Short mmCIF file of C-alpha atoms and ligand atoms in Angstrom, two decimals:
data_model
loop_
_atom_site.label_atom_id
_atom_site.label_comp_id
_atom_site.label_asym_id
_atom_site.label_seq_id
_atom_site.Cartn_x
_atom_site.Cartn_y
_atom_site.Cartn_z
CA MET A 191 125.43 123.76 204.55
CA ALA A 192 124.33 126.19 201.83
CA THR A 193 124.65 129.78 202.92
CA PRO A 194 121.48 131.85 202.64
CA SER A 195 122.99 133.79 199.71
CA LEU A 196 123.17 130.61 197.65
CA ARG A 197 119.88 129.07 196.78
CA LEU A 198 118.96 126.47 194.23
CA LEU A 199 115.71 126.51 192.27
CA PRO A 200 113.52 123.72 193.66
CA GLU A 201 113.69 120.55 191.54
CA PRO A 202 110.92 120.38 188.89
CA TYR A 203 110.55 116.63 189.51
CA ARG A 204 110.04 114.10 192.26
CA ILE A 205 111.83 110.78 192.57
CA LYS A 206 109.87 107.70 191.57
CA MET A 207 112.60 105.08 191.43
CA ILE A 208 115.92 105.10 193.26
CA GLU A 209 119.32 103.55 192.66
CA PRO A 210 121.45 102.89 195.77
CA ILE A 211 124.98 104.36 195.83
CA ARG A 212 127.61 103.83 198.51
CA ILE A 213 130.78 105.48 199.63
CA LEU A 214 133.86 103.30 200.21
CA PRO A 215 136.26 104.03 203.10
CA GLU A 216 139.23 106.19 202.09
CA ALA A 217 141.79 103.36 202.38
CA GLU A 218 139.69 101.30 200.00
CA ARG A 219 139.38 104.21 197.52
CA ARG A 220 143.16 104.66 197.56
CA LYS A 221 143.59 101.01 196.56
CA ARG A 222 140.90 101.11 193.83
CA LEU A 223 142.47 104.28 192.39
CA ALA A 224 145.92 102.67 192.16
CA ASP A 225 144.33 99.56 190.56
CA ALA A 226 142.75 101.88 187.96
CA GLY A 227 146.14 103.35 187.03
CA TYR A 228 145.05 106.75 188.45
CA ASN A 229 142.71 107.12 185.46
CA THR A 230 139.13 107.87 186.54
CA PHE A 231 137.85 106.26 183.30
CA LEU A 232 139.22 102.95 184.57
CA LEU A 233 137.45 103.04 187.95
CA ARG A 234 134.52 100.71 188.52
CA SER A 235 131.22 102.54 188.77
CA ALA A 236 130.40 100.56 191.94
CA ASP A 237 133.45 102.13 193.62
CA VAL A 238 132.26 105.69 192.88
CA TYR A 239 129.92 107.57 195.21
CA ILE A 240 128.88 110.58 193.09
CA ASP A 241 129.68 110.16 189.41
CA LEU A 242 130.47 113.48 187.71
CA LEU A 243 132.66 111.89 185.03
CA THR A 244 130.24 112.89 182.31
CA ASP A 245 126.69 113.96 181.56
CA SER A 246 126.77 111.71 178.50
CA GLY A 247 124.12 109.00 178.68
CA THR A 248 123.98 109.32 182.48
CA ASN A 249 120.65 111.15 182.54
CA ALA A 250 117.51 110.10 184.40
CA MET A 251 114.70 109.52 181.91
CA SER A 252 111.17 110.70 182.60
CA ALA A 253 108.16 108.44 183.18
CA ALA A 254 106.98 109.50 179.70
CA GLN A 255 110.25 108.31 178.15
CA TRP A 256 110.14 104.95 179.95
CA GLY A 257 106.52 104.58 178.88
CA ALA A 258 107.36 105.33 175.24
CA MET A 259 109.98 102.56 175.24
CA MET A 260 107.17 100.01 175.52
CA ILE A 261 105.81 100.97 172.09
CA GLY A 262 109.16 100.70 170.31
CA ASP A 263 108.69 99.24 166.83
CA GLU A 264 111.60 96.84 166.41
CA ALA A 265 111.01 96.21 162.68
CA TYR A 266 114.30 96.06 160.78
CA ALA A 267 113.07 98.43 158.09
CA GLY A 268 110.61 101.33 158.04
CA SER A 269 110.01 101.35 161.83
CA GLU A 270 107.18 103.55 163.13
CA SER A 271 109.51 104.61 165.93
CA PHE A 272 111.76 106.16 163.30
CA GLU A 273 108.82 108.15 161.95
CA ARG A 274 108.02 109.48 165.42
CA LEU A 275 111.65 110.48 165.93
CA GLN A 276 111.83 112.14 162.55
CA SER A 277 108.77 114.25 163.26
CA ALA A 278 110.15 115.27 166.71
CA ILE A 279 113.49 116.30 165.17
CA SER A 280 111.89 118.25 162.38
CA ASP A 281 109.52 120.02 164.86
CA VAL A 282 112.24 120.89 167.38
CA TYR A 283 115.35 121.52 165.24
CA GLY A 284 113.73 122.30 161.88
CA PHE A 285 115.66 119.86 159.68
CA PRO A 286 113.72 117.72 157.18
CA TYR A 287 116.33 114.93 156.81
CA LEU A 288 117.43 112.63 159.61
CA VAL A 289 120.06 109.88 159.79
CA PRO A 290 120.05 108.13 163.19
CA THR A 291 123.37 106.79 164.53
CA HIS A 292 124.44 104.77 167.57
CA GLN A 293 125.82 107.94 169.22
CA GLY A 294 127.42 111.27 168.34
CA ARG A 295 130.69 109.92 166.99
CA GLY A 296 128.73 107.77 164.52
CA ALA A 297 127.25 110.98 163.09
CA GLU A 298 130.72 112.59 163.05
CA ASN A 299 132.07 109.65 161.10
CA LEU A 300 129.31 109.82 158.46
CA LEU A 301 129.69 113.58 158.11
CA SER A 302 133.51 113.47 157.86
CA LYS A 303 133.35 110.66 155.31
CA ALA A 304 130.68 112.41 153.23
CA TRP A 305 132.26 115.86 153.18
CA ILE A 306 136.06 115.61 153.57
CA LYS A 307 138.42 114.86 150.70
CA PRO A 308 141.90 113.96 151.98
CA GLY A 309 144.02 117.10 152.41
CA GLN A 310 141.03 119.43 152.87
CA SER A 311 140.70 121.72 155.88
CA VAL A 312 138.01 121.89 158.56
CA ALA A 313 137.76 124.94 160.81
CA GLY A 314 136.26 124.80 164.28
CA ASN A 315 136.06 126.71 167.58
CA MET A 316 138.64 124.90 169.70
CA TYR A 317 138.10 121.19 169.10
CA PHE A 318 136.32 118.19 170.52
CA THR A 319 138.21 114.92 171.00
CA THR A 320 136.06 112.58 168.89
CA THR A 321 135.21 115.29 166.33
CA ARG A 322 138.85 116.07 165.60
CA ALA A 323 139.76 112.37 165.59
CA HIS A 324 137.15 111.64 162.87
CA ILE A 325 138.18 114.67 160.82
CA GLU A 326 141.81 113.52 160.92
CA LEU A 327 140.98 109.84 160.30
CA ASN A 328 139.24 110.94 157.10
CA GLY A 329 142.24 112.93 155.90
CA GLY A 330 141.09 116.37 157.03
CA ILE A 331 143.29 119.04 158.60
CA PHE A 332 141.77 120.73 161.63
CA HIS A 333 142.22 124.47 162.29
CA ASP A 334 141.17 126.18 165.53
CA VAL A 335 139.49 129.56 164.92
CA ILE A 336 138.07 130.27 168.39
CA VAL A 337 138.41 133.74 169.97
CA ASP A 338 141.61 134.20 172.04
CA GLU A 339 139.62 134.78 175.28
CA ALA A 340 138.57 131.12 175.21
CA HIS A 341 142.06 130.17 176.36
CA ASP A 342 141.85 132.42 179.43
CA PRO A 343 140.18 130.64 182.36
CA VAL A 344 139.47 133.84 184.30
CA ALA A 345 138.17 136.18 181.57
CA ASN A 346 134.54 136.54 182.73
CA LEU A 347 132.95 137.15 179.29
CA PRO A 348 129.53 135.91 178.15
CA PHE A 349 130.45 134.20 174.84
CA LYS A 350 133.95 132.76 175.07
CA GLY A 351 132.97 130.03 172.61
CA ASN A 352 132.61 132.48 169.69
CA VAL A 353 134.41 132.00 166.41
CA ASP A 354 137.03 134.66 165.65
CA LEU A 355 135.71 135.86 162.28
CA LYS A 356 139.07 137.35 161.31
CA LYS A 357 140.84 134.05 161.94
CA LEU A 358 138.21 132.18 159.91
CA GLU A 359 138.37 134.64 157.03
CA ALA A 360 142.18 134.54 156.99
CA LEU A 361 142.11 130.73 156.96
CA ILE A 362 139.67 130.59 154.03
CA LYS A 363 141.89 133.07 152.13
CA LYS A 364 145.04 131.13 152.94
CA VAL A 365 143.90 127.61 152.00
CA GLY A 366 141.34 128.69 149.36
CA ARG A 367 137.59 127.93 149.42
CA ALA A 368 137.94 124.74 147.43
CA ALA A 369 140.23 123.31 150.09
CA MET A 370 137.73 124.03 152.89
CA ALA A 371 135.66 120.88 153.54
CA TYR A 372 133.39 122.70 155.99
CA VAL A 373 133.26 124.77 159.15
CA ALA A 374 132.17 122.93 162.33
CA VAL A 375 130.97 125.11 165.19
CA GLY A 376 130.64 123.54 168.63
CA ALA A 377 127.97 125.24 170.71
CA PRO A 378 128.77 125.34 173.59
CA VAL A 379 132.50 124.57 173.53
CA ASN A 380 133.10 121.67 175.85
CA LEU A 381 136.88 121.93 176.05
CA ALA A 382 136.82 125.67 176.74
CA GLY A 383 134.78 125.02 179.87
CA GLY A 384 131.29 124.85 178.33
CA GLN A 385 131.47 128.39 176.93
CA PRO A 386 128.60 129.33 174.59
CA VAL A 387 128.47 130.89 171.13
CA SER A 388 126.18 133.91 170.62
CA LEU A 389 123.40 133.85 168.04
CA ASP A 390 124.90 136.99 166.54
CA ASN A 391 128.30 135.30 166.12
CA LEU A 392 126.74 132.17 164.61
CA ARG A 393 124.83 134.31 162.10
CA LYS A 394 128.02 136.14 161.13
CA VAL A 395 129.89 132.85 160.70
CA SER A 396 127.02 131.65 158.52
CA ALA A 397 127.15 134.80 156.37
CA LEU A 398 130.92 134.45 155.95
CA CYS A 399 130.54 130.79 154.99
CA LYS A 400 127.76 131.60 152.49
CA ALA A 401 129.80 134.38 150.90
CA ASN A 402 132.63 131.89 150.40
CA GLU A 403 130.44 128.90 149.53
CA VAL A 404 131.76 126.95 152.50
CA ARG A 405 129.40 124.56 154.29
CA LEU A 406 128.59 125.05 157.98
CA VAL A 407 127.79 122.37 160.58
CA LEU A 408 126.90 122.61 164.26
CA ASP A 409 128.17 120.09 166.78
CA GLY A 410 124.80 119.90 168.49
CA ALA A 411 125.45 117.78 171.59
CA ARG A 412 124.39 120.56 174.01
CA LEU A 413 122.67 123.08 171.74
CA VAL A 414 119.82 123.50 174.23
CA GLU A 415 122.27 124.67 176.90
CA ASN A 416 123.79 127.10 174.42
CA ALA A 417 120.32 128.38 173.50
CA TYR A 418 119.50 128.84 177.20
CA MET A 419 122.69 130.83 177.79
CA ILE A 420 121.82 133.00 174.78
CA SER A 421 118.43 133.69 176.40
CA GLN A 422 120.22 134.74 179.60
CA ARG A 423 123.23 136.64 178.26
CA GLU A 424 122.63 138.05 174.76
CA PRO A 425 120.87 141.42 175.07
CA ALA A 426 118.91 141.10 171.80
CA GLN A 427 117.67 137.60 172.75
CA LYS A 428 116.98 138.08 176.49
CA GLY A 429 114.08 136.10 177.83
CA ARG A 430 113.07 134.40 174.56
CA PRO A 431 111.94 130.76 174.85
CA VAL A 432 114.78 128.27 174.40
CA ALA A 433 112.78 126.40 171.75
CA GLU A 434 112.72 129.49 169.50
CA ILE A 435 116.40 130.28 169.92
CA LEU A 436 117.34 126.67 169.16
CA LYS A 437 115.43 126.88 165.87
CA ASP A 438 117.11 130.19 165.00
CA MET A 439 120.52 128.59 165.54
CA CYS A 440 119.67 125.64 163.31
CA ALA A 441 118.19 127.90 160.62
CA VAL A 442 121.62 129.29 159.65
CA VAL A 443 123.55 126.00 159.29
CA ASP A 444 123.50 123.19 156.75
CA ALA A 445 123.51 120.32 159.23
CA ILE A 446 123.91 119.25 162.85
CA ALA A 447 125.81 116.25 164.18
CA VAL A 448 124.33 115.34 167.55
CA SER A 449 125.13 113.13 170.48
CA ALA A 450 121.64 112.50 171.86
CA LYS A 451 123.21 111.30 175.13
CA LYS A 452 123.44 114.91 176.32
CA ASP A 453 120.51 117.36 175.86
CA ALA A 454 117.87 114.72 175.07
CA TYR A 455 117.90 112.80 178.41
CA VAL A 456 118.56 109.40 176.89
CA ASN A 457 121.24 106.84 177.68
CA ILE A 458 122.31 106.12 174.10
CA GLY A 459 121.80 107.53 170.62
CA GLY A 460 122.81 110.17 168.13
CA PHE A 461 121.93 111.54 164.73
CA LEU A 462 122.85 113.68 161.78
CA ALA A 463 120.11 116.09 160.66
CA THR A 464 120.29 118.32 157.62
CA ARG A 465 118.45 120.32 154.99
CA ASP A 466 121.00 119.29 152.35
CA LYS A 467 119.56 116.44 150.26
CA GLY A 468 123.01 115.57 148.89
CA LEU A 469 124.45 115.13 152.38
CA TYR A 470 121.42 113.11 153.42
CA ASP A 471 121.77 110.74 150.45
CA GLU A 472 125.48 110.17 151.05
CA ALA A 473 125.23 109.88 154.86
CA SER A 474 122.22 107.56 154.82
CA ASN A 475 124.08 105.31 152.40
CA LEU A 476 127.24 105.30 154.54
CA CYS A 477 124.98 104.64 157.55
CA VAL A 478 124.07 101.24 156.13
CA LEU A 479 127.76 100.37 156.14
CA TYR A 480 128.79 101.71 159.56
CA GLU A 481 125.69 101.95 161.77
CA GLY A 482 122.75 99.92 160.50
CA LEU A 483 119.82 100.52 158.16
CA HIS A 484 119.01 104.24 157.79
CA THR A 485 115.75 103.91 159.77
CA TYR A 486 117.48 102.71 162.95
CA GLY A 487 121.19 103.57 162.63
CA GLY A 488 122.39 101.35 165.46
CA MET A 489 119.56 102.14 167.88
CA ALA A 490 116.78 99.81 169.01
CA GLY A 491 113.22 100.94 168.22
CA ARG A 492 112.66 101.59 171.95
CA ASP A 493 115.72 103.89 172.00
CA LEU A 494 114.30 105.86 169.06
CA GLU A 495 111.06 106.29 171.06
CA ALA A 496 112.81 107.48 174.24
CA LEU A 497 114.76 109.96 172.14
CA ALA A 498 111.64 111.24 170.35
CA VAL A 499 110.08 112.07 173.74
CA GLY A 500 113.36 113.46 175.16
CA VAL A 501 113.81 115.84 172.23
CA ARG A 502 110.44 117.42 173.01
CA GLU A 503 111.12 117.57 176.78
CA MET A 504 114.56 119.15 176.45
CA VAL A 505 113.29 122.46 175.06
CA GLN A 506 110.87 123.07 177.96
CA ASP A 507 112.31 126.08 179.76
CA GLU A 508 111.87 124.81 183.34
CA TRP A 509 114.04 121.73 182.70
CA ILE A 510 116.96 123.52 181.17
CA ALA A 511 116.73 126.37 183.72
CA HIS A 512 117.01 123.91 186.60
CA ARG A 513 119.89 122.04 185.03
CA VAL A 514 121.96 125.16 184.49
CA ALA A 515 121.07 126.37 188.00
CA GLN A 516 122.38 123.10 189.53
CA VAL A 517 125.70 123.54 187.76
CA ALA A 518 125.92 127.20 188.83
CA TYR A 519 125.12 126.24 192.43
CA LEU A 520 127.97 123.72 192.56
CA GLY A 521 130.35 126.24 190.97
CA GLU A 522 129.46 129.03 193.40
CA ARG A 523 129.79 126.72 196.42
CA LEU A 524 133.29 125.71 195.24
CA ALA A 525 134.27 129.32 194.59
CA GLU A 526 133.06 130.21 198.09
CA GLY A 527 135.57 127.67 199.43
CA GLY A 528 138.37 129.35 197.44
CA VAL A 529 138.61 126.61 194.77
CA PRO A 530 139.76 128.13 191.42
CA ILE A 531 137.14 127.51 188.73
CA VAL A 532 136.68 128.64 185.13
CA ARG A 533 134.43 131.68 184.69
CA PRO A 534 131.75 132.03 183.60
CA ILE A 535 130.46 128.68 184.87
CA GLY A 536 129.37 126.44 181.97
CA GLY A 537 125.92 124.96 181.47
CA HIS A 538 126.84 121.29 181.83
CA ALA A 539 129.84 121.28 184.12
CA VAL A 540 132.02 123.15 186.56
CA PHE A 541 135.62 123.22 185.38
CA VAL A 542 138.26 123.41 188.12
CA ASP A 543 141.46 125.18 187.06
CA ALA A 544 144.08 122.53 187.89
CA ARG A 545 147.06 124.80 187.18
CA ALA A 546 145.82 127.25 189.81
CA PHE A 547 144.81 124.43 192.21
CA LEU A 548 148.24 122.73 191.97
CA PRO A 549 150.67 125.56 191.13
CA HIS A 550 153.64 123.48 192.32
CA LEU A 551 153.18 121.05 189.37
CA THR A 552 154.38 121.58 185.78
CA GLN A 553 152.26 120.58 182.77
CA ASP A 554 154.41 117.42 182.47
CA ASP A 555 153.21 116.42 185.95
CA LEU A 556 149.74 116.14 184.34
CA PRO A 557 148.07 118.46 186.87
CA ALA A 558 144.46 117.91 185.76
CA GLN A 559 144.86 114.12 185.58
CA ALA A 560 146.40 114.19 189.07
CA LEU A 561 143.70 116.44 190.51
CA ALA A 562 140.91 114.21 189.16
CA ALA A 563 142.64 111.25 190.85
CA TRP A 564 143.07 113.02 194.20
CA ILE A 565 139.45 114.21 194.15
CA TYR A 566 138.32 110.58 193.86
CA GLN A 567 140.69 109.46 196.59
CA ALA A 568 139.57 112.20 198.97
CA THR A 569 135.81 112.14 198.30
CA GLY A 570 134.67 109.18 196.19
CA VAL A 571 133.54 111.70 193.56
CA ARG A 572 134.55 110.91 189.97
CA ALA A 573 135.61 113.74 187.65
CA MET A 574 137.40 113.89 184.28
CA GLU A 575 140.70 115.35 183.03
CA ARG A 576 140.55 117.97 180.27
CA GLY A 577 144.16 119.01 179.76
CA ILE A 578 147.34 117.69 178.18
CA VAL A 579 146.24 114.04 178.44
CA SER A 580 142.96 114.68 176.56
CA ALA A 581 144.73 116.87 174.00
CA GLY A 582 146.85 113.94 172.75
CA ARG A 583 149.76 114.16 170.32
CA ASP A 584 150.27 115.81 166.92
CA GLU A 585 151.21 113.95 163.71
CA LYS A 586 154.91 114.15 164.67
CA GLY A 587 154.21 112.51 168.00
CA ARG A 588 154.67 115.63 170.11
CA ASN A 589 152.24 116.38 172.92
CA HIS A 590 149.65 119.04 172.11
CA ARG A 591 150.09 121.56 174.96
CA PRO A 592 146.74 123.19 175.72
CA SER A 593 146.85 126.35 177.80
CA LEU A 594 144.01 125.05 179.96
CA GLU A 595 144.50 122.22 182.47
CA LEU A 596 140.98 121.55 183.70
CA VAL A 597 139.12 119.02 185.79
CA ARG A 598 135.52 118.70 184.73
CA LEU A 599 132.75 118.05 187.25
CA THR A 600 129.90 117.19 184.91
CA MET A 601 126.26 117.16 185.98
CA PRO A 602 124.12 114.22 184.89
CA ARG A 603 120.62 115.54 184.16
CA ARG A 604 117.91 115.04 186.81
CA ALA A 605 120.07 112.52 188.73
CA TYR A 606 121.48 114.22 191.85
CA THR A 607 120.06 116.42 194.62
CA GLN A 608 121.30 119.58 196.31
CA THR A 609 122.67 117.53 199.24
CA HIS A 610 124.89 115.64 196.79
CA LEU A 611 126.18 118.92 195.38
CA ASP A 612 126.98 120.20 198.89
CA TYR A 613 128.92 116.99 199.60
CA VAL A 614 131.00 117.50 196.43
CA ALA A 615 131.72 121.16 197.16
CA ASP A 616 132.67 120.54 200.80
CA GLY A 617 134.96 117.61 199.92
CA ILE A 618 136.85 119.45 197.17
CA THR A 619 137.17 122.52 199.38
CA ARG A 620 138.82 120.39 202.09
CA LEU A 621 141.18 118.91 199.49
CA TYR A 622 142.08 122.44 198.34
CA GLU A 623 143.21 123.24 201.87
CA LYS A 624 145.78 120.37 201.59
CA ARG A 625 146.79 121.12 197.98
CA ALA A 626 150.51 121.64 198.62
CA THR A 627 150.86 117.95 199.57
CA LEU A 628 149.40 116.57 196.31
CA PRO A 629 151.84 114.95 193.83
CA GLY A 630 151.76 114.83 190.02
CA LEU A 631 151.46 111.80 187.73
CA ARG A 632 153.23 110.43 184.68
CA PHE A 633 152.24 107.96 181.98
CA CYS A 634 153.07 104.28 182.39
CA TYR A 635 150.85 103.10 179.47
CA GLU A 636 149.64 105.23 176.57
CA PRO A 637 147.44 103.87 173.74
CA PRO A 638 147.74 105.41 170.25
CA ARG A 639 144.22 106.89 169.96
CA LEU A 640 142.08 109.03 172.32
CA ARG A 641 144.58 108.27 175.04
CA PHE A 642 142.65 109.81 177.94
CA PHE A 643 140.20 106.89 177.98
CA GLN A 644 142.68 104.06 178.50
CA SER A 645 146.05 105.44 179.64
CA ARG A 646 147.52 104.32 182.95
CA PHE A 647 149.62 106.47 185.25
CA GLU A 648 151.97 106.28 188.23
CA LEU A 649 153.13 108.83 190.79
CA ALA A 650 155.60 111.37 189.39
CA PRO A 651 158.87 111.53 191.33
CA VAL A 652 158.73 114.29 193.98
CA LYS A 653 160.95 117.22 193.00
CA VAL A 654 163.62 118.08 195.56
CA ASN A 655 163.39 121.84 195.11
CA ALA A 656 159.59 121.96 194.94
C1 LIG B 743 129.71 113.81 173.48
C2 LIG B 743 130.12 114.72 172.40
C3 LIG B 743 130.43 114.24 171.12
C4 LIG B 743 130.47 112.76 170.77
O1 LIG B 743 129.29 112.10 171.04
P1 LIG B 743 129.22 110.58 171.59
O2 LIG B 743 127.76 110.35 171.76
O3 LIG B 743 129.99 110.53 172.87
O4 LIG B 743 129.82 109.70 170.56
C5 LIG B 743 130.76 115.17 170.16
N1 LIG B 743 130.82 116.49 170.44
C6 LIG B 743 130.55 116.98 171.67
C7 LIG B 743 130.64 118.44 171.94
C8 LIG B 743 130.20 116.11 172.70
O5 LIG B 743 129.97 116.60 173.92
#
């Protein structure tokens, strides 16, 4: 039912192999949701119709990637597949040293262990769940130095992921350079709604770090999306090929920690890449302990091959342009139905503003967790909470209270069609029309770490005066 004003770029692929999906009746979905403790992470995939939980590892690989898997060299040591991956990473990102890991958090662990001494500080733009967890597990203290606009879901600005240079400078002054382990810039910033960092801002952060002899790392899970948004939004970079911008971003940092399950169209994998020989030596040694030998790092030879091909595909402009267009299409269709979403729309996901969707709930009613649950119940579509549940607790056991309560509708790459996106938008729009009837949730089980994955919930008592 797309209106003529909304059009999607035609898909730059055709479908060669299909995977059946089915939609359960609503009564059945209600039961499965209750069985899952109202946590979408605990739903069975078979009970989900359209799965927008995450774009992590849920991508459709190309025929070239599947073909490459057949030549995987499964040797324990010195695999040829590793050499092919290393040359792809050095061609595309520009780093000479590579440590493969089983996925992104493996790289975060090696980096945090190599570079953090207990009590040191790490600065970042907002935070990412697993990144902050590894920093803290290794004795680091995390400081958020993102621009204030990042916390405003309606400020329609091009680079809401930028680092606030004044905040970073003040932090370095306050703790002292020697107490700064490193600066970790996420680009784009997942928890701010997929907001990108400008090349200009990254270069200024790099200059500030250099002047203070502080090391700089990029969280590179979706760097290609960030590079694409730079090519669309940053006047000095307009229209440049994504491949060139990506290299420019990597040129001003010491290392990247990457979840390959995002940009690179694979189902598993990650890596740390760097131009710092000292970091490489330490991380590749730690790799042997935590991941596997430094030429496979927890991945099979065939996975290294699929990744080597994916890394070269991901910087082709037509792929990234279509991906971002799909996300924008879903966002605009929701907005057309009146559903409150974060602006600008991110490159990997549409973020629904749960506070605005459910204004009758308080933050303690877990509005984003509740909305993700009710979206599944109403439509069979699976989304993810990004609010107080994901934010977790501080060292004193108090809830972190993020200003944003978001539900993330994340787009797997090359997996769904426009008809699927229309189904999602129409279903959530109908739910929005009934929003006043939707209750909140509360915890009934909360694990000590990364609680959003495994917590269970029950219906919050209905307030009499609500
Ligand atoms: C996914 C992700 C990670 C962690 O990577 P995994 O592969 O899930 O371990 C780190 N940072 C960002 C921004 C991510 O999106």
